[in-house]
mmCIF file of C-alpha atoms in Angstrom:
data_model
loop_
_atom_site.group_PDB
_atom_site.id
_atom_site.type_symbol
_atom_site.label_atom_id
_atom_site.label_comp_id
_atom_site.label_asym_id
_atom_site.label_seq_id
_atom_site.Cartn_x
_atom_site.Cartn_y
_atom_site.Cartn_z
ATOM 1 C CA PRO X 1 142.641 -74.889 16.617
ATOM 2 C CA GLU X 2 143.940 -78.285 15.540
ATOM 3 C CA LYS X 3 141.927 -77.962 12.338
ATOM 4 C CA ALA X 4 142.117 -74.191 12.060
ATOM 5 C CA GLU X 5 144.245 -72.488 9.483
ATOM 6 C CA PRO X 6 147.126 -70.335 10.790
ATOM 7 C CA THR X 7 145.261 -67.243 9.610
ATOM 8 C CA ASP X 8 142.000 -68.180 11.391
ATOM 9 C CA ASP X 9 140.904 -66.075 14.349
ATOM 10 C CA VAL X 10 140.031 -68.695 16.986
ATOM 11 C CA HIS X 11 138.206 -66.157 19.174
ATOM 12 C CA ALA X 12 136.082 -64.973 16.232
ATOM 13 C CA ASN X 13 135.321 -68.572 15.257
ATOM 14 C CA SER X 14 134.304 -69.387 18.824
ATOM 15 C CA SER X 15 132.081 -66.326 18.931
ATOM 16 C CA ARG X 16 130.468 -67.290 15.624
ATOM 17 C CA LEU X 17 129.899 -70.859 16.840
ATOM 18 C CA SER X 18 128.306 -69.541 20.018
ATOM 19 C CA SER X 19 126.052 -67.164 18.072
ATOM 20 C CA ILE X 20 124.864 -69.792 15.584
ATOM 21 C CA THR X 21 124.193 -72.323 18.328
ATOM 22 C CA GLN X 22 122.395 -69.723 20.442
ATOM 23 C CA ASP X 23 120.101 -68.828 17.543
ATOM 24 C CA PHE X 24 119.343 -72.492 16.947
ATOM 25 C CA LEU X 25 118.620 -73.268 20.609
ATOM 26 C CA THR X 26 116.537 -70.128 21.121
ATOM 27 C CA ASN X 27 114.378 -70.907 18.098
ATOM 28 C CA LEU X 28 114.005 -74.585 18.932
ATOM 29 C CA CYS X 29 113.329 -74.147 22.633
ATOM 30 C CA SER X 30 110.762 -71.399 22.130
ATOM 31 C CA THR X 31 108.419 -73.699 20.212
ATOM 32 C CA PRO X 32 107.829 -76.995 22.059
ATOM 33 C CA GLU X 33 104.227 -76.911 20.830
ATOM 34 C CA ALA X 34 105.532 -77.250 17.263
ATOM 35 C CA PHE X 35 106.627 -80.809 17.978
ATOM 36 C CA PRO X 36 104.106 -83.407 16.807
ATOM 37 C CA GLN X 37 101.685 -84.451 19.540
ATOM 38 C CA LYS X 38 102.483 -88.167 19.118
ATOM 39 C CA PHE X 39 106.189 -87.450 19.509
ATOM 40 C CA ARG X 40 105.502 -85.470 22.700
ATOM 41 C CA GLN X 41 103.355 -88.324 23.990
ATOM 42 C CA VAL X 42 106.169 -90.806 23.427
ATOM 43 C CA LEU X 43 108.646 -88.517 25.203
ATOM 44 C CA SER X 44 106.195 -88.177 28.070
ATOM 45 C CA ALA X 45 105.924 -91.963 28.331
ATOM 46 C CA VAL X 46 109.729 -92.272 28.263
ATOM 47 C CA ASN X 47 109.866 -89.627 30.980
ATOM 48 C CA LYS X 48 107.456 -91.668 33.107
ATOM 49 C CA GLU X 49 109.526 -94.848 32.699
ATOM 50 C CA VAL X 50 112.822 -93.098 33.416
ATOM 51 C CA LEU X 51 111.327 -91.698 36.619
ATOM 52 C CA LEU X 52 110.968 -95.268 37.885
ATOM 53 C CA LYS X 53 114.761 -95.631 38.027
ATOM 54 C CA TYR X 54 116.156 -92.100 38.284
ATOM 55 C CA SER X 55 115.447 -88.947 40.259
ATOM 56 C CA ALA X 56 113.211 -86.203 38.888
ATOM 57 C CA GLU X 57 116.249 -83.915 38.831
ATOM 58 C CA GLU X 58 118.008 -86.227 36.364
ATOM 59 C CA LEU X 59 115.019 -86.540 34.002
ATOM 60 C CA PRO X 60 115.644 -83.540 31.721
ATOM 61 C CA ALA X 61 119.248 -84.597 31.059
ATOM 62 C CA ILE X 62 118.340 -88.230 30.404
ATOM 63 C CA VAL X 63 115.300 -87.599 28.217
ATOM 64 C CA GLY X 64 117.011 -84.584 26.634
ATOM 65 C CA SER X 65 119.998 -86.718 25.701
ATOM 66 C CA LEU X 66 117.696 -89.203 24.013
ATOM 67 C CA LEU X 67 115.850 -86.458 22.152
ATOM 68 C CA PHE X 68 118.911 -84.533 21.007
ATOM 69 C CA LEU X 69 121.352 -87.397 20.433
ATOM 70 C CA ARG X 70 118.909 -89.585 18.504
ATOM 71 C CA PHE X 71 116.737 -87.032 16.683
ATOM 72 C CA ILE X 72 117.922 -83.426 16.645
ATOM 73 C CA VAL X 73 121.704 -83.768 16.334
ATOM 74 C CA PRO X 74 121.505 -86.296 13.458
ATOM 75 C CA SER X 75 119.327 -83.872 11.512
ATOM 76 C CA ILE X 76 121.966 -81.184 12.037
ATOM 77 C CA ILE X 77 124.887 -83.376 10.993
ATOM 78 C CA CYS X 78 123.165 -85.104 8.034
ATOM 79 C CA PRO X 79 120.331 -82.776 6.981
ATOM 80 C CA GLN X 80 120.055 -84.449 3.582
ATOM 81 C CA ASN X 81 118.814 -87.619 5.339
ATOM 82 C CA TYR X 82 115.838 -85.647 6.646
ATOM 83 C CA GLY X 83 114.865 -83.818 3.482
ATOM 84 C CA PHE X 84 116.887 -80.677 4.170
ATOM 85 C CA GLU X 85 119.587 -79.111 2.076
ATOM 86 C CA GLU X 86 123.090 -80.433 2.708
ATOM 87 C CA ASN X 87 125.344 -78.123 4.701
ATOM 88 C CA PRO X 88 128.628 -77.287 2.947
ATOM 89 C CA SER X 89 130.587 -76.957 6.211
ATOM 90 C CA GLN X 90 130.580 -80.331 7.929
ATOM 91 C CA ARG X 91 133.120 -79.226 10.538
ATOM 92 C CA SER X 92 130.844 -76.358 11.618
ATOM 93 C CA VAL X 93 127.807 -78.572 12.093
ATOM 94 C CA VAL X 94 129.862 -81.079 14.069
ATOM 95 C CA LEU X 95 131.012 -78.309 16.424
ATOM 96 C CA VAL X 96 127.458 -76.981 16.779
ATOM 97 C CA SER X 97 126.315 -80.517 17.590
ATOM 98 C CA LYS X 98 129.054 -81.022 20.182
ATOM 99 C CA LEU X 99 128.168 -77.750 21.845
ATOM 100 C CA ILE X 100 124.457 -78.582 21.871
ATOM 101 C CA GLN X 101 125.088 -82.038 23.327
ATOM 102 C CA ASN X 102 127.137 -80.556 26.159
ATOM 103 C CA VAL X 103 124.352 -78.069 26.878
ATOM 104 C CA VAL X 104 121.782 -80.881 26.955
ATOM 105 C CA ASN X 105 123.926 -82.945 29.307
ATOM 106 C CA GLY X 106 124.836 -79.909 31.411
ATOM 107 C CA VAL X 107 128.494 -80.852 31.147
ATOM 108 C CA GLU X 108 131.240 -78.324 30.602
ATOM 109 C CA PHE X 109 134.193 -79.056 28.329
ATOM 110 C CA ASP X 110 137.143 -80.198 30.464
ATOM 111 C CA GLY X 111 139.806 -79.519 27.851
ATOM 112 C CA SER X 112 141.118 -83.077 27.754
ATOM 113 C CA LYS X 113 140.097 -83.586 24.113
ATOM 114 C CA GLU X 114 139.473 -80.170 22.604
ATOM 115 C CA SER X 115 140.948 -77.490 24.803
ATOM 116 C CA TYR X 116 139.613 -74.715 22.547
ATOM 117 C CA MET X 117 136.045 -75.696 23.486
ATOM 118 C CA THR X 118 136.589 -74.765 27.153
ATOM 119 C CA GLY X 119 136.065 -71.136 26.147
ATOM 120 C CA LEU X 120 132.413 -72.076 25.523
ATOM 121 C CA ASN X 121 131.746 -73.354 29.047
ATOM 122 C CA SER X 122 129.870 -70.187 29.979
ATOM 123 C CA PHE X 123 127.617 -70.840 26.970
ATOM 124 C CA VAL X 124 126.970 -74.365 28.249
ATOM 125 C CA THR X 125 126.060 -73.251 31.770
ATOM 126 C CA SER X 126 123.907 -70.336 30.646
ATOM 127 C CA ASN X 127 121.894 -72.441 28.167
ATOM 128 C CA THR X 128 121.397 -75.599 30.215
ATOM 129 C CA PRO X 129 118.302 -74.159 31.978
ATOM 130 C CA LEU X 130 116.779 -73.205 28.611
ATOM 131 C CA VAL X 131 117.121 -76.748 27.275
ATOM 132 C CA LYS X 132 115.949 -78.225 30.568
ATOM 133 C CA SER X 133 112.764 -76.127 30.417
ATOM 134 C CA PHE X 134 112.256 -77.144 26.796
ATOM 135 C CA VAL X 135 112.545 -80.853 27.590
ATOM 136 C CA GLU X 136 110.203 -80.450 30.555
ATOM 137 C CA ALA X 137 107.654 -78.690 28.323
ATOM 138 C CA LEU X 138 107.843 -81.550 25.824
ATOM 139 C CA THR X 139 107.532 -84.283 28.423
ATOM 140 C CA ASN X 140 104.836 -82.712 30.586
ATOM 141 C CA ASP X 141 102.186 -83.504 28.008
ATOM 142 C CA THR X 142 98.965 -84.005 29.968
ATOM 143 C CA THR X 143 97.403 -85.961 27.104
ATOM 144 C CA ALA X 144 100.271 -88.449 26.929
ATOM 145 C CA LEU X 145 99.132 -92.012 26.440
ATOM 146 C CA LYS X 146 95.850 -91.682 28.328
ATOM 147 C CA GLY X 147 94.472 -94.918 29.614
ATOM 148 C CA GLN X 148 97.829 -96.407 30.531
#
């Protein structure tokens, strides 16, 4: 709303943001096997190291944050840096990225910064298990770094 035009329909924009992000997450999370084997092995090794300091319950959020914050979200925000076509709507990709990061972290919007995002809290809670399962599928690679 702070950046919305007076004629913008905030509810429609929120619905569109939710739909786009849902499509992205559904497609991404349905294909963990599409990730390169070496990348999955590294994530599995990270998972193993993180388990030395944190509980198994915290693993998907910690490893997921690494995966999404360092690899997936940057490719959404700056696709041209990864060989993809540049997106004409930077504001949209930033909002998609914020929503995805909250899903990965399992943290609802509290309204202190962007009150209009609190309307997407049900999206966050309903998609957190999907992302958690995805991260677990990526990190439970039985071939990860054999011999170590």
